[in-house]
Tab-separated table of C-alpha atoms in Angstrom:
chain	number	residue	atom	x	y	z
A	292	UNK	CA	0.025	-0.004	-0.017
A	293	UNK	CA	1.794	3.143	-1.208
A	294	UNK	CA	1.612	6.543	0.446
A	295	UNK	CA	-0.363	7.885	-2.536
A	296	UNK	CA	-2.938	5.122	-2.256
A	297	UNK	CA	-6.284	6.736	-1.288
A	298	UNK	CA	-6.896	3.892	1.168
A	299	UNK	CA	-4.038	5.231	3.337
A	300	UNK	CA	-5.957	8.444	4.073
A	301	UNK	CA	-9.058	6.448	4.840
A	302	UNK	CA	-7.227	4.164	7.255
A	303	UNK	CA	-5.660	7.112	9.070
A	304	UNK	CA	-9.064	8.696	9.570
A	305	UNK	CA	-10.732	5.439	10.525
A	306	UNK	CA	-8.468	4.519	13.389
A	307	UNK	CA	-9.279	1.344	15.302
A	308	UNK	CA	-7.987	-2.097	14.296
A	309	UNK	CA	-7.482	-1.147	10.637
A	310	UNK	CA	-5.213	1.755	11.548
A	311	UNK	CA	-3.278	-0.467	13.965
A	312	UNK	CA	-2.789	-3.175	11.398
A	313	UNK	CA	-1.782	-0.619	8.761
A	314	UNK	CA	0.878	0.868	11.092
A	315	UNK	CA	2.345	-2.604	11.831
A	316	UNK	CA	2.476	-3.440	8.131
A	317	UNK	CA	4.152	-0.108	7.354
A	318	UNK	CA	6.844	-0.835	9.966
A	319	UNK	CA	7.476	-4.531	9.314
A	320	UNK	CA	5.745	-5.533	6.045
A	321	UNK	CA	8.718	-4.789	3.815
A	322	UNK	CA	11.037	-7.279	5.539
A	323	UNK	CA	11.339	-11.013	6.092
A	324	UNK	CA	10.394	-12.577	9.377
A	325	UNK	CA	13.101	-12.549	12.138
A	326	UNK	CA	13.584	-16.243	11.474
A	327	UNK	CA	15.586	-15.217	8.382
A	328	UNK	CA	18.093	-13.235	10.439
A	329	UNK	CA	20.930	-15.751	9.984
A	330	UNK	CA	20.476	-15.780	6.228
A	331	UNK	CA	20.330	-11.987	6.149
A	332	UNK	CA	23.650	-11.857	8.012
A	333	UNK	CA	25.277	-14.074	5.440
A	334	UNK	CA	24.073	-11.691	2.743
A	335	UNK	CA	25.467	-8.703	4.529
A	336	UNK	CA	22.081	-7.233	5.487
A	337	UNK	CA	20.593	-6.533	8.887
A	338	UNK	CA	17.031	-7.203	7.649
A	339	UNK	CA	16.213	-9.042	4.440
A	340	UNK	CA	13.683	-7.241	2.249
A	341	UNK	CA	10.763	-8.838	0.494
A	342	UNK	CA	9.331	-8.030	-2.922
A	343	UNK	CA	6.401	-5.693	-3.541
A	344	UNK	CA	4.182	-8.601	-4.505
A	345	UNK	CA	4.841	-10.229	-1.113
A	346	UNK	CA	4.078	-6.968	0.698
A	347	UNK	CA	0.784	-6.584	-1.188
A	348	UNK	CA	-0.140	-10.201	-0.439
A	349	UNK	CA	0.609	-9.779	3.250
A	350	UNK	CA	-1.599	-6.713	3.408
A	351	UNK	CA	-4.436	-8.358	1.548
A	352	UNK	CA	-4.382	-11.592	3.587
A	353	UNK	CA	-4.022	-9.992	7.016
A	354	UNK	CA	-6.782	-7.441	6.435
A	355	UNK	CA	-9.048	-10.202	5.148
A	356	UNK	CA	-8.325	-12.508	8.097
A	357	UNK	CA	-8.938	-9.838	10.766
A	358	UNK	CA	-12.136	-8.807	9.025
A	359	UNK	CA	-13.249	-12.428	8.936
A	360	UNK	CA	-12.550	-12.773	12.703
A	361	UNK	CA	-15.013	-9.979	13.330
A	362	UNK	CA	-17.587	-11.713	11.182
A	363	UNK	CA	-17.098	-14.829	13.255
A	364	UNK	CA	-17.841	-12.847	16.423
A	365	UNK	CA	-14.282	-12.115	17.596
A	366	UNK	CA	-14.330	-8.302	17.572
A	367	UNK	CA	-10.666	-7.649	18.340
A	368	UNK	CA	-10.248	-3.932	18.878
A	369	UNK	CA	-6.495	-4.247	19.593
A	370	UNK	CA	-4.853	-6.390	16.932
A	371	UNK	CA	-1.929	-7.318	19.178
A	372	UNK	CA	-4.371	-9.250	21.341
A	373	UNK	CA	-4.796	-11.968	18.713
A	374	UNK	CA	-4.294	-15.358	20.300
A	375	UNK	CA	-4.153	-19.045	19.487
A	376	UNK	CA	-7.933	-19.423	19.809
A	377	UNK	CA	-8.352	-16.868	17.027
A	378	UNK	CA	-5.938	-18.729	14.777
A	379	UNK	CA	-7.808	-21.961	15.429
A	380	UNK	CA	-11.145	-20.344	14.641
A	381	UNK	CA	-9.794	-19.017	11.315
A	382	UNK	CA	-8.310	-22.372	10.351
A	383	UNK	CA	-11.526	-24.248	11.134
A	384	UNK	CA	-13.506	-21.689	9.167
A	385	UNK	CA	-11.252	-22.046	6.133
A	386	UNK	CA	-11.452	-25.840	6.356
A	387	UNK	CA	-15.258	-25.705	6.547
A	388	UNK	CA	-15.322	-23.383	3.531
A	389	UNK	CA	-13.439	-26.011	1.504
A	390	UNK	CA	-10.394	-23.831	0.813
A	391	UNK	CA	-7.330	-25.490	-0.666
A	392	UNK	CA	-4.366	-26.666	1.352
A	393	UNK	CA	-2.171	-23.946	-0.161
A	394	UNK	CA	-4.660	-21.208	0.863
A	395	UNK	CA	-4.855	-22.420	4.452
A	396	UNK	CA	-1.098	-22.911	4.704
A	397	UNK	CA	-0.375	-19.479	3.241
A	398	UNK	CA	-2.858	-17.799	5.607
A	399	UNK	CA	-1.211	-19.518	8.575
A	400	UNK	CA	2.169	-18.471	7.241
A	401	UNK	CA	1.201	-14.788	7.089
A	402	UNK	CA	-0.253	-14.994	10.615
A	403	UNK	CA	2.943	-16.678	11.788
A	404	UNK	CA	5.051	-13.767	10.423
A	405	UNK	CA	2.586	-11.345	12.037
A	406	UNK	CA	3.116	-13.115	15.345
A	407	UNK	CA	6.847	-12.435	15.099
A	408	UNK	CA	6.172	-8.775	14.426
A	409	UNK	CA	4.092	-8.349	17.566
A	410	UNK	CA	6.352	-10.345	19.861
A	411	UNK	CA	4.378	-13.580	19.773
A	412	UNK	CA	6.581	-16.011	17.800
A	413	UNK	CA	4.570	-18.926	19.294
A	414	UNK	CA	1.243	-17.635	17.936
A	415	UNK	CA	0.986	-20.024	14.993
A	416	UNK	CA	2.287	-23.575	14.942
A	417	UNK	CA	1.835	-26.341	12.392
A	418	UNK	CA	-1.399	-25.713	10.437
A	419	UNK	CA	-2.368	-29.378	10.871
A	420	UNK	CA	-3.049	-28.937	14.575
A	421	UNK	CA	-5.885	-26.425	13.992
A	422	UNK	CA	-8.024	-28.420	11.588
A	423	UNK	CA	-10.177	-31.545	11.997
A	424	UNK	CA	-8.546	-33.398	9.077
A	425	UNK	CA	-4.746	-32.848	8.912
A	426	UNK	CA	-4.667	-34.305	5.395
A	427	UNK	CA	-6.653	-31.285	4.218
A	428	UNK	CA	-3.681	-29.010	4.759
A	429	UNK	CA	-0.941	-31.280	3.427
A	430	UNK	CA	0.945	-29.612	0.568
A	431	UNK	CA	3.189	-31.430	-1.914
A	432	UNK	CA	5.945	-29.160	-3.054
A	433	UNK	CA	8.064	-31.490	-5.198
A	434	UNK	CA	7.016	-31.788	-8.849
A	435	UNK	CA	5.524	-35.127	-9.777
A	436	UNK	CA	5.575	-34.558	-13.556
A	437	UNK	CA	7.734	-32.698	-16.058
A	438	UNK	CA	6.150	-29.282	-16.647
A	439	UNK	CA	8.357	-28.489	-19.624
A	440	UNK	CA	6.619	-27.290	-22.816
A	441	UNK	CA	8.626	-29.719	-24.931
A	442	UNK	CA	7.562	-32.690	-22.821
A	443	UNK	CA	3.949	-31.628	-23.031
A	444	UNK	CA	4.026	-31.461	-26.831
A	445	UNK	CA	4.235	-27.655	-27.232
A	446	UNK	CA	6.690	-26.469	-29.941
A	447	UNK	CA	8.222	-23.289	-28.534
A	448	UNK	CA	9.665	-22.174	-31.863
A	449	UNK	CA	6.308	-22.444	-33.565
A	450	UNK	CA	4.661	-20.540	-30.690
A	451	UNK	CA	7.313	-17.807	-30.973
A	452	UNK	CA	6.763	-17.549	-34.708
A	453	UNK	CA	2.997	-17.171	-34.425
A	454	UNK	CA	3.142	-14.851	-31.413
A	455	UNK	CA	5.728	-12.583	-33.069
A	456	UNK	CA	3.377	-12.151	-36.032
A	457	UNK	CA	0.635	-11.041	-33.638
A	458	UNK	CA	2.856	-8.919	-31.329
A	459	UNK	CA	6.595	-8.790	-31.877
A	460	UNK	CA	7.370	-7.622	-28.321
A	461	UNK	CA	5.377	-10.440	-26.771
A	462	UNK	CA	7.315	-12.973	-28.817
A	463	UNK	CA	10.622	-11.436	-27.695
A	464	UNK	CA	9.559	-11.434	-24.026
A	465	UNK	CA	8.592	-15.127	-24.267
A	466	UNK	CA	11.900	-15.941	-26.005
A	467	UNK	CA	13.991	-14.241	-23.347
A	468	UNK	CA	12.051	-15.845	-20.472
A	469	UNK	CA	12.628	-19.290	-22.044
A	470	UNK	CA	16.285	-18.723	-22.869
A	471	UNK	CA	17.303	-17.469	-19.387
A	472	UNK	CA	14.713	-19.173	-17.129
A	473	UNK	CA	13.290	-15.862	-15.917
A	474	UNK	CA	10.150	-15.224	-13.912
A	475	UNK	CA	7.393	-13.353	-15.681
A	476	UNK	CA	8.036	-10.005	-13.965
A	477	UNK	CA	11.788	-10.381	-14.443
A	478	UNK	CA	11.287	-10.765	-18.180
A	479	UNK	CA	9.061	-7.681	-18.406
A	480	UNK	CA	11.337	-5.528	-16.251
A	481	UNK	CA	14.580	-6.633	-17.950
A	482	UNK	CA	16.708	-3.798	-19.397
A	483	UNK	CA	18.561	-5.723	-22.084
A	484	UNK	CA	21.286	-3.128	-22.790
A	485	UNK	CA	22.133	-2.607	-19.135
A	486	UNK	CA	21.824	-6.270	-18.239
A	487	UNK	CA	24.307	-7.471	-20.856
A	488	UNK	CA	27.646	-8.082	-19.161
A	489	UNK	CA	29.203	-9.996	-22.138
A	490	UNK	CA	29.464	-13.386	-20.492
A	491	UNK	CA	26.504	-13.050	-18.095
A	492	UNK	CA	23.087	-11.477	-17.918
A	493	UNK	CA	22.483	-9.351	-14.845
A	494	UNK	CA	18.922	-9.975	-13.637
A	495	UNK	CA	18.247	-7.102	-11.284
A	496	UNK	CA	14.801	-5.600	-11.849
A	497	UNK	CA	11.629	-7.424	-10.936
A	498	UNK	CA	13.367	-10.085	-8.848
A	499	UNK	CA	11.970	-11.475	-5.601
A	500	UNK	CA	13.118	-9.335	-2.695
A	501	UNK	CA	15.223	-7.209	-5.054
A	502	UNK	CA	17.970	-9.825	-4.993
A	503	UNK	CA	20.097	-9.553	-8.173
A	504	UNK	CA	21.709	-12.540	-9.829
A	505	UNK	CA	23.766	-13.381	-12.912
A	506	UNK	CA	22.778	-15.950	-15.497
A	507	UNK	CA	25.579	-17.181	-17.845
A	508	UNK	CA	25.277	-16.410	-21.527
A	509	UNK	CA	26.751	-19.698	-22.605
A	510	UNK	CA	24.923	-20.509	-25.856
A	511	UNK	CA	24.133	-18.917	-29.196
A	512	UNK	CA	20.456	-19.204	-28.386
A	513	UNK	CA	20.841	-16.941	-25.301
A	514	UNK	CA	22.965	-14.416	-27.182
A	515	UNK	CA	20.518	-14.275	-30.098
A	516	UNK	CA	17.541	-13.786	-27.775
A	517	UNK	CA	19.324	-10.968	-25.929
A	518	UNK	CA	20.284	-9.169	-29.152
A	519	UNK	CA	16.677	-9.327	-30.422
A	520	UNK	CA	15.560	-7.948	-27.066
A	521	UNK	CA	17.964	-5.016	-27.436
A	522	UNK	CA	16.650	-4.298	-30.933
A	523	UNK	CA	12.990	-4.220	-29.885
A	524	UNK	CA	13.748	-1.991	-26.848
A	525	UNK	CA	15.859	0.576	-28.715
A	526	UNK	CA	17.084	2.945	-26.002
A	527	UNK	CA	19.634	1.849	-23.433
A	528	UNK	CA	17.379	2.389	-20.420
A	529	UNK	CA	14.258	0.816	-21.891
A	530	UNK	CA	12.756	-2.343	-20.439
A	531	UNK	CA	11.051	-5.176	-22.301
A	532	UNK	CA	7.566	-4.238	-21.091
A	533	UNK	CA	5.332	-2.305	-23.442
A	534	UNK	CA	6.102	1.398	-23.649
A	535	UNK	CA	3.467	3.640	-22.027
A	536	UNK	CA	2.230	0.823	-19.786
A	537	UNK	CA	3.042	0.171	-16.163
A	538	UNK	CA	4.504	-3.172	-15.102
A	539	UNK	CA	1.112	-4.352	-13.935
A	540	UNK	CA	-0.517	-3.329	-17.207
A	541	UNK	CA	2.232	-5.045	-19.183
A	542	UNK	CA	1.747	-8.143	-17.015
A	543	UNK	CA	-1.975	-8.137	-17.807
A	544	UNK	CA	-1.342	-7.653	-21.508
A	545	UNK	CA	1.109	-10.569	-21.612
A	546	UNK	CA	-1.411	-12.758	-19.753
A	547	UNK	CA	-4.101	-11.833	-22.282
A	548	UNK	CA	-1.842	-12.812	-25.185
A	549	UNK	CA	-0.866	-16.119	-23.533
A	550	UNK	CA	-4.530	-16.950	-23.116
A	551	UNK	CA	-5.244	-16.011	-26.729
A	552	UNK	CA	-2.713	-18.615	-27.881
A	553	UNK	CA	-3.977	-21.249	-25.415
A	554	UNK	CA	-0.816	-21.226	-23.367
A	555	UNK	CA	-2.612	-22.056	-20.107
A	556	UNK	CA	-3.124	-25.208	-18.048
A	557	UNK	CA	-6.716	-25.435	-19.309
A	558	UNK	CA	-5.628	-24.830	-22.899
A	559	UNK	CA	-2.502	-26.641	-24.024
A	560	UNK	CA	-1.676	-27.862	-20.557
A	561	UNK	CA	1.305	-25.566	-20.014
A	562	UNK	CA	2.027	-22.319	-18.171
A	563	UNK	CA	4.634	-19.637	-18.482
A	564	UNK	CA	6.272	-21.072	-15.369
A	565	UNK	CA	6.760	-24.281	-17.290
A	566	UNK	CA	9.441	-22.580	-19.332
A	567	UNK	CA	11.341	-21.949	-16.087
A	568	UNK	CA	10.936	-25.616	-15.150
A	569	UNK	CA	12.205	-26.630	-18.592
A	570	UNK	CA	15.270	-24.415	-18.156
A	571	UNK	CA	15.971	-25.987	-14.726
A	572	UNK	CA	15.706	-29.560	-16.006
A	573	UNK	CA	17.776	-28.855	-19.134
A	574	UNK	CA	20.466	-27.092	-17.078
A	575	UNK	CA	20.695	-30.055	-14.722
A	576	UNK	CA	21.039	-32.507	-17.636
A	577	UNK	CA	23.871	-30.399	-19.116
A	578	UNK	CA	25.685	-30.953	-15.799
A	579	UNK	CA	25.184	-34.716	-15.970
A	580	UNK	CA	22.267	-34.975	-13.556
A	581	UNK	CA	18.953	-36.367	-14.788
A	582	UNK	CA	15.983	-34.807	-12.966
A	583	UNK	CA	13.559	-37.241	-11.267
A	584	UNK	CA	10.643	-35.986	-13.392
A	585	UNK	CA	12.635	-37.227	-16.428
A	586	UNK	CA	13.431	-40.596	-14.949
A	587	UNK	CA	16.469	-39.700	-12.844
A	588	UNK	CA	17.139	-40.744	-9.300
A	589	UNK	CA	18.625	-38.221	-6.878
A	590	UNK	CA	19.498	-41.019	-4.451
A	591	UNK	CA	22.140	-42.460	-6.766
A	592	UNK	CA	25.377	-41.182	-8.202
A	593	UNK	CA	28.038	-38.974	-6.533
A	594	UNK	CA	26.331	-36.786	-3.964
A	595	UNK	CA	28.807	-33.911	-4.442
A	596	UNK	CA	28.074	-33.824	-8.182
A	597	UNK	CA	24.308	-33.663	-7.573
A	598	UNK	CA	24.575	-30.988	-4.925
A	599	UNK	CA	26.977	-28.858	-7.000
A	600	UNK	CA	24.637	-29.065	-10.010
A	601	UNK	CA	21.517	-28.176	-8.007
A	602	UNK	CA	23.312	-25.310	-6.306
A	603	UNK	CA	24.545	-23.875	-9.622
A	604	UNK	CA	21.143	-24.137	-11.341
A	605	UNK	CA	19.441	-22.774	-8.216
A	606	UNK	CA	21.706	-19.724	-8.348
A	607	UNK	CA	20.781	-19.159	-12.003
A	608	UNK	CA	17.071	-19.325	-11.082
A	609	UNK	CA	17.487	-16.979	-8.098
A	610	UNK	CA	16.921	-19.524	-5.330
A	611	UNK	CA	19.187	-19.576	-2.291
A	612	UNK	CA	18.021	-23.008	-1.125
A	613	UNK	CA	18.625	-26.103	-3.224
A	614	UNK	CA	15.503	-27.664	-1.683
A	615	UNK	CA	13.339	-25.408	-3.839
A	616	UNK	CA	14.715	-27.113	-6.937
A	617	UNK	CA	12.438	-30.087	-6.276
A	618	UNK	CA	9.477	-27.896	-7.335
A	619	UNK	CA	10.969	-27.913	-10.835
A	620	UNK	CA	12.823	-31.215	-11.046
A	621	UNK	CA	10.953	-33.511	-8.636
A	622	UNK	CA	12.429	-35.488	-5.771
A	623	UNK	CA	13.191	-39.099	-4.979
A	624	UNK	CA	13.179	-39.606	-1.225
A	625	UNK	CA	12.732	-42.428	1.210
A	626	UNK	CA	9.580	-41.975	3.224
A	627	UNK	CA	10.513	-40.961	6.732
A	628	UNK	CA	7.900	-40.370	9.476
A	629	UNK	CA	7.522	-36.769	10.594
A	630	UNK	CA	7.318	-35.906	14.271
A	631	UNK	CA	3.754	-36.184	15.647
A	632	UNK	CA	1.639	-33.072	15.515
A	633	UNK	CA	1.712	-31.150	18.758
A	634	UNK	CA	-1.494	-31.637	20.717
A	635	UNK	CA	-2.702	-34.490	18.543
A	636	UNK	CA	-4.129	-37.529	20.422
A	637	UNK	CA	-1.745	-40.465	20.650
A	638	UNK	CA	-2.834	-43.336	18.433
A	639	UNK	CA	-4.429	-46.379	20.080
A	640	UNK	CA	-2.337	-49.490	19.484
A	641	UNK	CA	-3.945	-52.916	19.686
A	642	UNK	CA	-1.686	-55.413	21.449
A	643	UNK	CA	-0.554	-58.212	19.189
A	644	UNK	CA	0.438	-61.730	20.030
A	645	UNK	CA	4.017	-61.943	21.300
A	646	UNK	CA	6.457	-64.382	19.678
A	647	UNK	CA	7.254	-67.552	21.518
A	648	UNK	CA	9.309	-66.882	24.647
A	649	UNK	CA	8.285	-63.208	24.873
A	650	UNK	CA	5.603	-61.363	26.752
A	651	UNK	CA	3.355	-58.881	24.975
A	652	UNK	CA	3.284	-55.523	26.731
A	653	UNK	CA	-0.131	-53.740	26.367
A	654	UNK	CA	0.170	-50.456	24.426
A	655	UNK	CA	3.524	-51.309	22.899
A	656	UNK	CA	3.647	-51.456	19.086
A	657	UNK	CA	5.156	-54.429	17.312
A	658	UNK	CA	8.649	-54.116	15.799
A	659	UNK	CA	7.309	-53.856	12.254
A	660	UNK	CA	4.555	-51.334	13.009
A	661	UNK	CA	5.098	-47.978	11.299
A	662	UNK	CA	5.495	-44.964	13.484
A	663	UNK	CA	2.658	-42.400	13.363
A	664	UNK	CA	3.246	-39.264	11.316
A	665	UNK	CA	3.481	-38.164	7.767
A	666	UNK	CA	6.115	-37.138	5.296
A	667	UNK	CA	7.206	-33.529	5.505
A	668	UNK	CA	7.961	-31.828	2.207
A	669	UNK	CA	10.542	-29.075	1.640
A	670	UNK	CA	9.330	-25.628	0.544
């Protein structure tokens, strides 16, 4: 929420819980939660910043959740008085409404960050402990199928040819995103002339949290895409987004064009993010590692080779944690039981017959019984 936003004046006049929440967001909303302090120190920053999209999402979700609490009968006049019972009420309400696991988990995540801001780091625990059916909030982060356009039967070159005839700039944006594995906003905000550092592309604008990175220009395909981007932009300071339009307007226009050509999950079964997944899988294969979604097995082969490849490709994609790579490449893991959910009732174990010469102890599971719990997936 910018200072020029007319809602700011309204909130300041209104006072009450909305004004309190706005003030807290203005103070803390632009930074990561204190749990990221160690990572921020490694990056030479006292507080790690978050992107504008994350700030907008935090604002939207928190205002919606506090408003919903009032509808449920919890009229909190002082937002810092939010407690565990309020979190539980919201989670049960979302479960009853049939919201997806990702929506419930994300809402709990925003409330968890809010708890850190107001000095209540214990406010929100595992989302599973607040709902009746823990399976309803289980999220699977690792990819289970190859999201690449090529694997899904979409010819990128033919799409680029047709799209360029309709809108040359849209075709160039798509080509650059595919060649360098960029996010949508990174492709639109890219300034090709300024980003070209001969051997690498400096991805600086539109990144998550404003974290710049460098992507190697190690193929003729990448160099050709960058040169075409320079030509369509013209001036040195121009970005790839359409002239005269804001970033949001350019984003909407690109989305409209993608839908026109059927480049959606409901259309041809692919998304723009699939180009990023294709880049990740191809980059791993170039380093001698076959992604699990393409038949590879991350549990075999030299571990140092796998980790070095995942780290390098993760850096090119702008991810500081190699665990995120599984969202693009899939994961092969042995199923390990997660610790039991805090506050969950202990399972009832039926005593089984003891082997000859042993005495069965009531309440003691047999040696082959699985431990209670569920697999925990990396973000």
